[in-house]
JSON list of C-alpha atoms in Angstrom, two decimals:
[
{"chain": "C", "resi": 1, "resn": "ARG", "atom": "CA", "xyz": [0.14, -0.24, 0.03]},
{"chain": "C", "resi": 2, "resn": "LYS", "atom": "CA", "xyz": [1.35, 3.50, -0.70]},
{"chain": "C", "resi": 3, "resn": "GLU", "atom": "CA", "xyz": [2.33, 5.79, 2.25]},
{"chain": "C", "resi": 4, "resn": "VAL", "atom": "CA", "xyz": [-0.32, 8.53, 0.61]},
{"chain": "C", "resi": 5, "resn": "GLU", "atom": "CA", "xyz": [-2.66, 7.63, -2.25]},
{"chain": "C", "resi": 6, "resn": "GLN", "atom": "CA", "xyz": [-4.86, 9.85, -4.21]},
{"chain": "C", "resi": 7, "resn": "ASP", "atom": "CA", "xyz": [-7.61, 9.37, -6.99]},
{"chain": "C", "resi": 8, "resn": "PRO", "atom": "CA", "xyz": [-5.88, 10.67, -9.83]},
{"chain": "C", "resi": 9, "resn": "GLY", "atom": "CA", "xyz": [-8.84, 11.52, -11.54]},
{"chain": "C", "resi": 10, "resn": "PRO", "atom": "CA", "xyz": [-9.39, 13.86, -14.10]},
{"chain": "C", "resi": 11, "resn": "PHE", "atom": "CA", "xyz": [-12.09, 15.83, -12.14]},
{"chain": "C", "resi": 12, "resn": "ASN", "atom": "CA", "xyz": [-13.77, 17.63, -14.86]},
{"chain": "C", "resi": 13, "resn": "VAL", "atom": "CA", "xyz": [-15.96, 20.91, -13.70]},
{"chain": "C", "resi": 14, "resn": "PRO", "atom": "CA", "xyz": [-17.58, 23.61, -15.19]},
{"chain": "C", "resi": 15, "resn": "GLU", "atom": "CA", "xyz": [-16.38, 27.26, -13.64]},
{"chain": "C", "resi": 16, "resn": "GLY", "atom": "CA", "xyz": [-18.09, 28.45, -10.69]},
{"chain": "C", "resi": 17, "resn": "ALA", "atom": "CA", "xyz": [-18.23, 24.78, -9.59]},
{"chain": "C", "resi": 18, "resn": "THR", "atom": "CA", "xyz": [-17.19, 23.43, -6.37]},
{"chain": "C", "resi": 19, "resn": "VAL", "atom": "CA", "xyz": [-14.98, 20.77, -6.08]},
{"chain": "C", "resi": 20, "resn": "ALA", "atom": "CA", "xyz": [-13.15, 18.49, -3.25]},
{"chain": "C", "resi": 21, "resn": "PHE", "atom": "CA", "xyz": [-10.18, 16.19, -3.39]},
{"chain": "C", "resi": 22, "resn": "ASN", "atom": "CA", "xyz": [-9.39, 13.75, -0.66]},
{"chain": "C", "resi": 23, "resn": "CYS", "atom": "CA", "xyz": [-6.19, 12.13, 0.07]},
{"chain": "C", "resi": 24, "resn": "THR", "atom": "CA", "xyz": [-5.59, 9.17, 2.61]},
{"chain": "C", "resi": 25, "resn": "TYR", "atom": "CA", "xyz": [-2.21, 8.46, 4.12]},
{"chain": "C", "resi": 26, "resn": "SER", "atom": "CA", "xyz": [-0.91, 5.05, 5.75]},
{"chain": "C", "resi": 27, "resn": "ASN", "atom": "CA", "xyz": [1.23, 6.19, 8.48]},
{"chain": "C", "resi": 28, "resn": "SER", "atom": "CA", "xyz": [-1.17, 7.13, 11.93]},
{"chain": "C", "resi": 29, "resn": "ALA", "atom": "CA", "xyz": [2.26, 8.98, 13.36]},
{"chain": "C", "resi": 30, "resn": "SER", "atom": "CA", "xyz": [2.37, 11.26, 10.45]},
{"chain": "C", "resi": 31, "resn": "GLN", "atom": "CA", "xyz": [2.11, 14.82, 11.61]},
{"chain": "C", "resi": 32, "resn": "SER", "atom": "CA", "xyz": [2.46, 17.26, 8.59]},
{"chain": "C", "resi": 33, "resn": "PHE", "atom": "CA", "xyz": [0.40, 17.59, 5.84]},
{"chain": "C", "resi": 34, "resn": "PHE", "atom": "CA", "xyz": [0.48, 19.93, 2.60]},
{"chain": "C", "resi": 35, "resn": "TRP", "atom": "CA", "xyz": [-1.36, 20.13, -0.68]},
{"chain": "C", "resi": 36, "resn": "TYR", "atom": "CA", "xyz": [1.44, 21.35, -3.60]},
{"chain": "C", "resi": 37, "resn": "ARG", "atom": "CA", "xyz": [0.00, 22.30, -6.98]},
{"chain": "C", "resi": 38, "resn": "GLN", "atom": "CA", "xyz": [1.36, 21.16, -9.96]},
{"chain": "C", "resi": 39, "resn": "ASP", "atom": "CA", "xyz": [1.10, 22.89, -13.40]},
{"chain": "C", "resi": 40, "resn": "CYS", "atom": "CA", "xyz": [1.21, 20.90, -16.88]},
{"chain": "C", "resi": 41, "resn": "ARG", "atom": "CA", "xyz": [5.05, 20.50, -17.58]},
{"chain": "C", "resi": 42, "resn": "LYS", "atom": "CA", "xyz": [6.03, 22.56, -14.62]},
{"chain": "C", "resi": 43, "resn": "GLU", "atom": "CA", "xyz": [7.52, 21.89, -11.25]},
{"chain": "C", "resi": 44, "resn": "PRO", "atom": "CA", "xyz": [5.16, 21.75, -8.03]},
{"chain": "C", "resi": 45, "resn": "LYS", "atom": "CA", "xyz": [4.68, 24.30, -5.79]},
{"chain": "C", "resi": 46, "resn": "LEU", "atom": "CA", "xyz": [3.23, 24.38, -2.01]},
{"chain": "C", "resi": 47, "resn": "LEU", "atom": "CA", "xyz": [-0.46, 25.69, -2.32]},
{"chain": "C", "resi": 48, "resn": "MET", "atom": "CA", "xyz": [-0.86, 25.20, 1.44]},
{"chain": "C", "resi": 49, "resn": "SER", "atom": "CA", "xyz": [-0.40, 23.78, 4.46]},
{"chain": "C", "resi": 50, "resn": "VAL", "atom": "CA", "xyz": [-3.15, 21.58, 6.57]},
{"chain": "C", "resi": 51, "resn": "TYR", "atom": "CA", "xyz": [-3.92, 22.38, 10.15]},
{"chain": "C", "resi": 52, "resn": "SER", "atom": "CA", "xyz": [-5.55, 20.00, 12.68]},
{"chain": "C", "resi": 53, "resn": "SER", "atom": "CA", "xyz": [-8.46, 22.87, 12.90]},
{"chain": "C", "resi": 54, "resn": "GLY", "atom": "CA", "xyz": [-8.77, 23.22, 9.18]},
{"chain": "C", "resi": 55, "resn": "ASN", "atom": "CA", "xyz": [-7.78, 26.03, 7.33]},
{"chain": "C", "resi": 56, "resn": "GLU", "atom": "CA", "xyz": [-9.11, 28.40, 4.49]},
{"chain": "C", "resi": 57, "resn": "ASP", "atom": "CA", "xyz": [-7.07, 30.44, 2.10]},
{"chain": "C", "resi": 58, "resn": "GLY", "atom": "CA", "xyz": [-9.37, 32.42, -0.21]},
{"chain": "C", "resi": 59, "resn": "ARG", "atom": "CA", "xyz": [-11.27, 29.90, -2.20]},
{"chain": "C", "resi": 60, "resn": "PHE", "atom": "CA", "xyz": [-9.20, 27.09, -0.88]},
{"chain": "C", "resi": 61, "resn": "THR", "atom": "CA", "xyz": [-10.14, 25.25, 2.34]},
{"chain": "C", "resi": 62, "resn": "ALA", "atom": "CA", "xyz": [-7.78, 22.33, 3.48]},
{"chain": "C", "resi": 63, "resn": "GLN", "atom": "CA", "xyz": [-9.04, 19.48, 6.18]},
{"chain": "C", "resi": 64, "resn": "LEU", "atom": "CA", "xyz": [-7.44, 17.05, 8.10]},
{"chain": "C", "resi": 65, "resn": "ASN", "atom": "CA", "xyz": [-9.10, 13.75, 9.87]},
{"chain": "C", "resi": 66, "resn": "ARG", "atom": "CA", "xyz": [-6.69, 12.31, 11.75]},
{"chain": "C", "resi": 67, "resn": "ALA", "atom": "CA", "xyz": [-9.19, 9.39, 12.96]},
{"chain": "C", "resi": 68, "resn": "SER", "atom": "CA", "xyz": [-9.79, 8.29, 9.40]},
{"chain": "C", "resi": 69, "resn": "GLN", "atom": "CA", "xyz": [-6.03, 9.60, 8.18]},
{"chain": "C", "resi": 70, "resn": "TYR", "atom": "CA", "xyz": [-7.57, 11.66, 5.63]},
{"chain": "C", "resi": 71, "resn": "ILE", "atom": "CA", "xyz": [-6.74, 14.99, 4.17]},
{"chain": "C", "resi": 72, "resn": "SER", "atom": "CA", "xyz": [-9.25, 17.16, 2.00]},
{"chain": "C", "resi": 73, "resn": "LEU", "atom": "CA", "xyz": [-8.63, 20.46, 0.00]},
{"chain": "C", "resi": 74, "resn": "LEU", "atom": "CA", "xyz": [-11.91, 22.01, -1.06]},
{"chain": "C", "resi": 75, "resn": "ILE", "atom": "CA", "xyz": [-12.08, 24.45, -4.15]},
{"chain": "C", "resi": 76, "resn": "ARG", "atom": "CA", "xyz": [-14.95, 26.88, -4.16]},
{"chain": "C", "resi": 77, "resn": "ASP", "atom": "CA", "xyz": [-16.05, 29.14, -7.33]},
{"chain": "C", "resi": 78, "resn": "SER", "atom": "CA", "xyz": [-13.59, 27.59, -9.47]},
{"chain": "C", "resi": 79, "resn": "LYS", "atom": "CA", "xyz": [-11.67, 28.99, -12.18]},
{"chain": "C", "resi": 80, "resn": "LEU", "atom": "CA", "xyz": [-9.98, 28.03, -15.59]},
{"chain": "C", "resi": 81, "resn": "SER", "atom": "CA", "xyz": [-6.75, 28.90, -13.87]},
{"chain": "C", "resi": 82, "resn": "ASP", "atom": "CA", "xyz": [-7.40, 26.16, -11.13]},
{"chain": "C", "resi": 83, "resn": "SER", "atom": "CA", "xyz": [-6.74, 23.64, -13.66]},
{"chain": "C", "resi": 84, "resn": "ALA", "atom": "CA", "xyz": [-3.62, 21.83, -12.53]},
{"chain": "C", "resi": 85, "resn": "THR", "atom": "CA", "xyz": [-2.73, 18.46, -10.79]},
{"chain": "C", "resi": 86, "resn": "TYR", "atom": "CA", "xyz": [-2.93, 18.61, -6.70]},
{"chain": "C", "resi": 87, "resn": "LEU", "atom": "CA", "xyz": [-0.67, 16.75, -4.69]},
{"chain": "C", "resi": 88, "resn": "CYS", "atom": "CA", "xyz": [-1.09, 15.44, -1.32]},
{"chain": "C", "resi": 89, "resn": "VAL", "atom": "CA", "xyz": [2.09, 15.44, 0.70]},
{"chain": "C", "resi": 90, "resn": "VAL", "atom": "CA", "xyz": [2.86, 14.04, 4.14]},
{"chain": "C", "resi": 91, "resn": "ILE", "atom": "CA", "xyz": [6.12, 14.45, 5.97]},
{"chain": "C", "resi": 92, "resn": "SER", "atom": "CA", "xyz": [7.38, 11.08, 6.82]},
{"chain": "C", "resi": 93, "resn": "PRO", "atom": "CA", "xyz": [8.02, 10.49, 10.46]},
{"chain": "C", "resi": 94, "resn": "PRO", "atom": "CA", "xyz": [9.87, 10.41, 12.74]},
{"chain": "C", "resi": 95, "resn": "GLY", "atom": "CA", "xyz": [9.34, 14.43, 13.59]},
{"chain": "C", "resi": 96, "resn": "ASN", "atom": "CA", "xyz": [10.11, 16.89, 11.20]},
{"chain": "C", "resi": 97, "resn": "THR", "atom": "CA", "xyz": [13.13, 15.17, 9.11]},
{"chain": "C", "resi": 98, "resn": "GLY", "atom": "CA", "xyz": [12.62, 16.71, 6.31]},
{"chain": "C", "resi": 99, "resn": "LYS", "atom": "CA", "xyz": [11.32, 13.71, 3.59]},
{"chain": "C", "resi": 100, "resn": "LEU", "atom": "CA", "xyz": [8.14, 14.80, 2.04]},
{"chain": "C", "resi": 101, "resn": "ILE", "atom": "CA", "xyz": [6.04, 11.88, 0.56]},
{"chain": "C", "resi": 102, "resn": "PHE", "atom": "CA", "xyz": [4.24, 12.90, -2.33]},
{"chain": "C", "resi": 103, "resn": "GLY", "atom": "CA", "xyz": [0.64, 11.39, -3.55]},
{"chain": "C", "resi": 104, "resn": "GLN", "atom": "CA", "xyz": [0.31, 10.57, -7.40]},
{"chain": "C", "resi": 105, "resn": "GLY", "atom": "CA", "xyz": [-1.67, 13.88, -7.66]},
{"chain": "C", "resi": 106, "resn": "THR", "atom": "CA", "xyz": [-5.58, 14.55, -8.37]},
{"chain": "C", "resi": 107, "resn": "THR", "atom": "CA", "xyz": [-5.81, 16.29, -11.90]},
{"chain": "C", "resi": 108, "resn": "LEU", "atom": "CA", "xyz": [-8.69, 19.12, -11.99]},
{"chain": "C", "resi": 109, "resn": "GLN", "atom": "CA", "xyz": [-9.62, 20.14, -15.38]},
{"chain": "C", "resi": 110, "resn": "VAL", "atom": "CA", "xyz": [-12.04, 23.49, -14.90]},
{"chain": "C", "resi": 111, "resn": "LYS", "atom": "CA", "xyz": [-13.99, 24.07, -18.02]},
{"chain": "C", "resi": 112, "resn": "PRO", "atom": "CA", "xyz": [-15.62, 27.40, -19.28]},
{"chain": "U", "resi": 1, "resn": "GLY", "atom": "CA", "xyz": [16.98, 35.79, -5.07]},
{"chain": "U", "resi": 2, "resn": "ALA", "atom": "CA", "xyz": [17.88, 32.91, -7.56]},
{"chain": "U", "resi": 3, "resn": "GLY", "atom": "CA", "xyz": [15.66, 29.93, -7.22]},
{"chain": "U", "resi": 4, "resn": "VAL", "atom": "CA", "xyz": [16.58, 26.01, -7.68]},
{"chain": "U", "resi": 5, "resn": "SER", "atom": "CA", "xyz": [18.54, 25.56, -10.55]},
{"chain": "U", "resi": 6, "resn": "GLN", "atom": "CA", "xyz": [18.84, 22.12, -13.13]},
{"chain": "U", "resi": 7, "resn": "SER", "atom": "CA", "xyz": [21.25, 21.66, -15.93]},
{"chain": "U", "resi": 8, "resn": "PRO", "atom": "CA", "xyz": [20.68, 20.28, -18.37]},
{"chain": "U", "resi": 9, "resn": "SER", "atom": "CA", "xyz": [16.89, 21.00, -18.94]},
{"chain": "U", "resi": 10, "resn": "ASN", "atom": "CA", "xyz": [17.17, 18.61, -21.52]},
{"chain": "U", "resi": 11, "resn": "LYS", "atom": "CA", "xyz": [19.00, 15.54, -22.39]},
{"chain": "U", "resi": 12, "resn": "VAL", "atom": "CA", "xyz": [18.96, 12.83, -25.00]},
{"chain": "U", "resi": 13, "resn": "THR", "atom": "CA", "xyz": [20.98, 9.85, -24.72]},
{"chain": "U", "resi": 14, "resn": "GLU", "atom": "CA", "xyz": [21.55, 6.36, -25.85]},
{"chain": "U", "resi": 15, "resn": "LYS", "atom": "CA", "xyz": [20.76, 3.40, -23.73]},
{"chain": "U", "resi": 16, "resn": "GLY", "atom": "CA", "xyz": [23.79, 2.32, -22.02]},
{"chain": "U", "resi": 17, "resn": "LYS", "atom": "CA", "xyz": [25.40, 5.49, -21.62]},
{"chain": "U", "resi": 18, "resn": "ASP", "atom": "CA", "xyz": [26.16, 7.07, -18.01]},
{"chain": "U", "resi": 19, "resn": "VAL", "atom": "CA", "xyz": [24.51, 10.83, -17.58]},
{"chain": "U", "resi": 20, "resn": "GLU", "atom": "CA", "xyz": [24.96, 13.16, -14.70]},
{"chain": "U", "resi": 21, "resn": "LEU", "atom": "CA", "xyz": [22.20, 15.65, -13.59]},
{"chain": "U", "resi": 22, "resn": "ARG", "atom": "CA", "xyz": [23.43, 18.75, -11.77]},
{"chain": "U", "resi": 23, "resn": "CYS", "atom": "CA", "xyz": [21.05, 20.83, -9.14]},
{"chain": "U", "resi": 24, "resn": "ASP", "atom": "CA", "xyz": [22.09, 24.45, -7.70]},
{"chain": "U", "resi": 25, "resn": "PRO", "atom": "CA", "xyz": [19.95, 24.59, -4.60]},
{"chain": "U", "resi": 26, "resn": "ILE", "atom": "CA", "xyz": [19.11, 28.04, -3.13]},
{"chain": "U", "resi": 27, "resn": "SER", "atom": "CA", "xyz": [21.70, 29.21, -1.21]},
{"chain": "U", "resi": 28, "resn": "GLY", "atom": "CA", "xyz": [21.53, 28.69, 2.69]},
{"chain": "U", "resi": 29, "resn": "HIS", "atom": "CA", "xyz": [19.01, 25.78, 2.22]},
{"chain": "U", "resi": 30, "resn": "THR", "atom": "CA", "xyz": [20.43, 22.85, 4.17]},
{"chain": "U", "resi": 31, "resn": "ALA", "atom": "CA", "xyz": [18.35, 20.02, 2.47]},
{"chain": "U", "resi": 32, "resn": "LEU", "atom": "CA", "xyz": [18.46, 18.93, -0.94]},
{"chain": "U", "resi": 33, "resn": "TYR", "atom": "CA", "xyz": [15.93, 16.48, -2.38]},
{"chain": "U", "resi": 34, "resn": "TRP", "atom": "CA", "xyz": [15.79, 14.39, -5.88]},
{"chain": "U", "resi": 35, "resn": "TYR", "atom": "CA", "xyz": [12.56, 13.32, -7.43]},
{"chain": "U", "resi": 36, "resn": "ARG", "atom": "CA", "xyz": [11.84, 11.47, -10.39]},
{"chain": "U", "resi": 37, "resn": "GLN", "atom": "CA", "xyz": [8.53, 11.97, -12.28]},
{"chain": "U", "resi": 38, "resn": "ARG", "atom": "CA", "xyz": [7.30, 9.82, -15.14]},
{"chain": "U", "resi": 39, "resn": "LEU", "atom": "CA", "xyz": [5.01, 11.02, -17.53]},
{"chain": "U", "resi": 40, "resn": "GLY", "atom": "CA", "xyz": [1.65, 11.23, -16.32]},
{"chain": "U", "resi": 41, "resn": "GLN", "atom": "CA", "xyz": [2.76, 10.17, -12.96]},
{"chain": "U", "resi": 42, "resn": "GLY", "atom": "CA", "xyz": [3.22, 11.36, -9.46]},
{"chain": "U", "resi": 43, "resn": "LEU", "atom": "CA", "xyz": [6.66, 12.01, -8.00]},
{"chain": "U", "resi": 44, "resn": "GLU", "atom": "CA", "xyz": [8.84, 9.55, -7.22]},
{"chain": "U", "resi": 45, "resn": "PHE", "atom": "CA", "xyz": [11.36, 10.21, -4.08]},
{"chain": "U", "resi": 46, "resn": "LEU", "atom": "CA", "xyz": [14.90, 9.09, -5.39]},
{"chain": "U", "resi": 47, "resn": "ILE", "atom": "CA", "xyz": [17.33, 10.60, -2.22]},
{"chain": "U", "resi": 48, "resn": "TYR", "atom": "CA", "xyz": [17.44, 13.35, 0.24]},
{"chain": "U", "resi": 49, "resn": "PHE", "atom": "CA", "xyz": [20.27, 15.55, 1.94]},
{"chain": "U", "resi": 50, "resn": "GLN", "atom": "CA", "xyz": [20.00, 17.11, 4.95]},
{"chain": "U", "resi": 51, "resn": "GLY", "atom": "CA", "xyz": [23.00, 19.43, 5.76]},
{"chain": "U", "resi": 52, "resn": "ASN", "atom": "CA", "xyz": [26.10, 16.84, 6.84]},
{"chain": "U", "resi": 53, "resn": "SER", "atom": "CA", "xyz": [24.11, 14.23, 8.05]},
{"chain": "U", "resi": 54, "resn": "ALA", "atom": "CA", "xyz": [24.16, 10.96, 6.28]},
{"chain": "U", "resi": 55, "resn": "PRO", "atom": "CA", "xyz": [21.77, 11.05, 2.82]},
{"chain": "U", "resi": 56, "resn": "ASP", "atom": "CA", "xyz": [18.53, 8.97, 2.77]},
{"chain": "U", "resi": 57, "resn": "LYS", "atom": "CA", "xyz": [19.26, 7.11, -0.03]},
{"chain": "U", "resi": 58, "resn": "SER", "atom": "CA", "xyz": [16.11, 4.94, 0.19]},
{"chain": "U", "resi": 59, "resn": "GLY", "atom": "CA", "xyz": [14.44, 5.99, -2.71]},
{"chain": "U", "resi": 60, "resn": "LEU", "atom": "CA", "xyz": [17.05, 5.13, -5.34]},
{"chain": "U", "resi": 61, "resn": "PRO", "atom": "CA", "xyz": [15.77, 2.26, -7.80]},
{"chain": "U", "resi": 62, "resn": "SER", "atom": "CA", "xyz": [19.10, 0.33, -8.47]},
{"chain": "U", "resi": 63, "resn": "ASP", "atom": "CA", "xyz": [22.66, 0.43, -7.70]},
{"chain": "U", "resi": 64, "resn": "ARG", "atom": "CA", "xyz": [22.89, 2.30, -11.11]},
{"chain": "U", "resi": 65, "resn": "PHE", "atom": "CA", "xyz": [21.85, 5.53, -9.59]},
{"chain": "U", "resi": 66, "resn": "SER", "atom": "CA", "xyz": [23.96, 7.89, -6.97]},
{"chain": "U", "resi": 67, "resn": "ALA", "atom": "CA", "xyz": [23.84, 11.50, -5.85]},
{"chain": "U", "resi": 68, "resn": "GLU", "atom": "CA", "xyz": [26.74, 13.42, -4.14]},
{"chain": "U", "resi": 69, "resn": "ARG", "atom": "CA", "xyz": [26.15, 16.77, -2.45]},
{"chain": "U", "resi": 70, "resn": "THR", "atom": "CA", "xyz": [28.98, 18.83, -1.53]},
{"chain": "U", "resi": 71, "resn": "GLY", "atom": "CA", "xyz": [28.45, 20.54, 1.95]},
{"chain": "U", "resi": 72, "resn": "GLU", "atom": "CA", "xyz": [25.22, 22.62, 1.37]},
{"chain": "U", "resi": 73, "resn": "SER", "atom": "CA", "xyz": [26.08, 23.60, -2.29]},
{"chain": "U", "resi": 74, "resn": "VAL", "atom": "CA", "xyz": [25.42, 21.40, -5.58]},
{"chain": "U", "resi": 75, "resn": "SER", "atom": "CA", "xyz": [24.29, 18.06, -5.94]},
{"chain": "U", "resi": 76, "resn": "THR", "atom": "CA", "xyz": [25.10, 15.90, -9.08]},
{"chain": "U", "resi": 77, "resn": "LEU", "atom": "CA", "xyz": [22.49, 12.75, -9.67]},
{"chain": "U", "resi": 78, "resn": "THR", "atom": "CA", "xyz": [24.56, 10.28, -11.67]},
{"chain": "U", "resi": 79, "resn": "ILE", "atom": "CA", "xyz": [22.81, 7.38, -13.89]},
{"chain": "U", "resi": 80, "resn": "GLN", "atom": "CA", "xyz": [25.08, 4.69, -15.14]},
{"chain": "U", "resi": 81, "resn": "ARG", "atom": "CA", "xyz": [24.03, 2.53, -17.82]},
{"chain": "U", "resi": 82, "resn": "THR", "atom": "CA", "xyz": [20.97, 4.12, -18.54]},
{"chain": "U", "resi": 83, "resn": "GLN", "atom": "CA", "xyz": [17.69, 2.12, -19.58]},
{"chain": "U", "resi": 84, "resn": "GLN", "atom": "CA", "xyz": [14.86, 3.11, -21.22]},
{"chain": "U", "resi": 85, "resn": "GLU", "atom": "CA", "xyz": [12.91, 3.31, -18.19]},
{"chain": "U", "resi": 86, "resn": "ASP", "atom": "CA", "xyz": [15.09, 5.72, -16.87]},
{"chain": "U", "resi": 87, "resn": "SER", "atom": "CA", "xyz": [13.28, 8.29, -19.30]},
{"chain": "U", "resi": 88, "resn": "ALA", "atom": "CA", "xyz": [11.57, 10.96, -16.94]},
{"chain": "U", "resi": 89, "resn": "VAL", "atom": "CA", "xyz": [11.79, 14.45, -15.65]},
{"chain": "U", "resi": 90, "resn": "TYR", "atom": "CA", "xyz": [14.27, 14.74, -12.80]},
{"chain": "U", "resi": 91, "resn": "LEU", "atom": "CA", "xyz": [13.20, 17.14, -10.44]},
{"chain": "U", "resi": 92, "resn": "CYS", "atom": "CA", "xyz": [15.69, 18.57, -7.42]},
{"chain": "U", "resi": 93, "resn": "ALA", "atom": "CA", "xyz": [14.40, 20.51, -4.64]},
{"chain": "U", "resi": 94, "resn": "SER", "atom": "CA", "xyz": [15.86, 22.29, -1.68]},
{"chain": "U", "resi": 95, "resn": "SER", "atom": "CA", "xyz": [14.16, 24.05, 1.57]},
{"chain": "U", "resi": 96, "resn": "SER", "atom": "CA", "xyz": [15.61, 25.54, 4.49]},
{"chain": "U", "resi": 97, "resn": "ARG", "atom": "CA", "xyz": [15.96, 24.13, 7.94]},
{"chain": "U", "resi": 98, "resn": "GLN", "atom": "CA", "xyz": [13.11, 26.24, 9.59]},
{"chain": "U", "resi": 99, "resn": "LEU", "atom": "CA", "xyz": [10.75, 25.52, 6.60]},
{"chain": "U", "resi": 100, "resn": "ILE", "atom": "CA", "xyz": [11.45, 22.41, 5.56]},
{"chain": "U", "resi": 101, "resn": "GLU", "atom": "CA", "xyz": [7.78, 21.91, 4.48]},
{"chain": "U", "resi": 102, "resn": "THR", "atom": "CA", "xyz": [8.13, 24.54, 1.93]},
{"chain": "U", "resi": 103, "resn": "GLN", "atom": "CA", "xyz": [10.27, 22.59, -1.01]},
{"chain": "U", "resi": 104, "resn": "TYR", "atom": "CA", "xyz": [11.75, 24.95, -3.68]},
{"chain": "U", "resi": 105, "resn": "PHE", "atom": "CA", "xyz": [11.53, 22.74, -7.15]},
{"chain": "U", "resi": 106, "resn": "GLY", "atom": "CA", "xyz": [13.77, 23.61, -9.82]},
{"chain": "U", "resi": 107, "resn": "PRO", "atom": "CA", "xyz": [12.56, 23.64, -13.33]},
{"chain": "U", "resi": 108, "resn": "GLY", "atom": "CA", "xyz": [13.58, 19.78, -13.98]},
{"chain": "U", "resi": 109, "resn": "THR", "atom": "CA", "xyz": [15.67, 17.88, -16.39]},
{"chain": "U", "resi": 110, "resn": "ARG", "atom": "CA", "xyz": [14.11, 16.17, -19.01]},
{"chain": "U", "resi": 111, "resn": "LEU", "atom": "CA", "xyz": [15.83, 12.53, -19.83]},
{"chain": "U", "resi": 112, "resn": "LEU", "atom": "CA", "xyz": [15.23, 10.75, -22.70]},
{"chain": "U", "resi": 113, "resn": "VAL", "atom": "CA", "xyz": [17.08, 7.37, -23.49]},
{"chain": "U", "resi": 114, "resn": "LEU", "atom": "CA", "xyz": [16.56, 5.95, -27.07]}
]
């Protein structure tokens, strides 16, 4: 079983739609979680961290469910420019050793 | 300031040849990572350097792959006797000790093995 698993999609949604992605992780000792974004043929970039209490950044909301070991990303009012692959990332324990484990990514296509 | 740079940006080689890929991390970043990304696939961790600690080589797929880093500067990833399945984008990333979750990626080296 992979340490971090995501539905690869693609998710095809119209502009203005709300879309949510989930990601599951296998190591219950994992402490830190993030979402990265990767545009086509570009390098990944940090989108946002995921905090235990949930957090928002504009149209983006990230949530963590430790009991079920999943992380979610919600995008409201989708824009064409949101089209990208969204990578779920977990820092591998023990502690913050710096080794990030990436999921394979979920591809989002926002259509006009 | 300058970001992470990688060279070459593209490399075409023949099966069986050795290739060397270079990564220049952001100045002052103690952590450096190499990943491989095959077409349409996710990032595959290869190796991780953190300061002067022993590198985490757990992701290297075979003994044909090796990487070196001098101090907290440049790193090279070497692939010996390349195979067609080595064709991929090789991404390098660096981060500071204080903000390890924020990895800054280079543009990658696109390797094609014929």
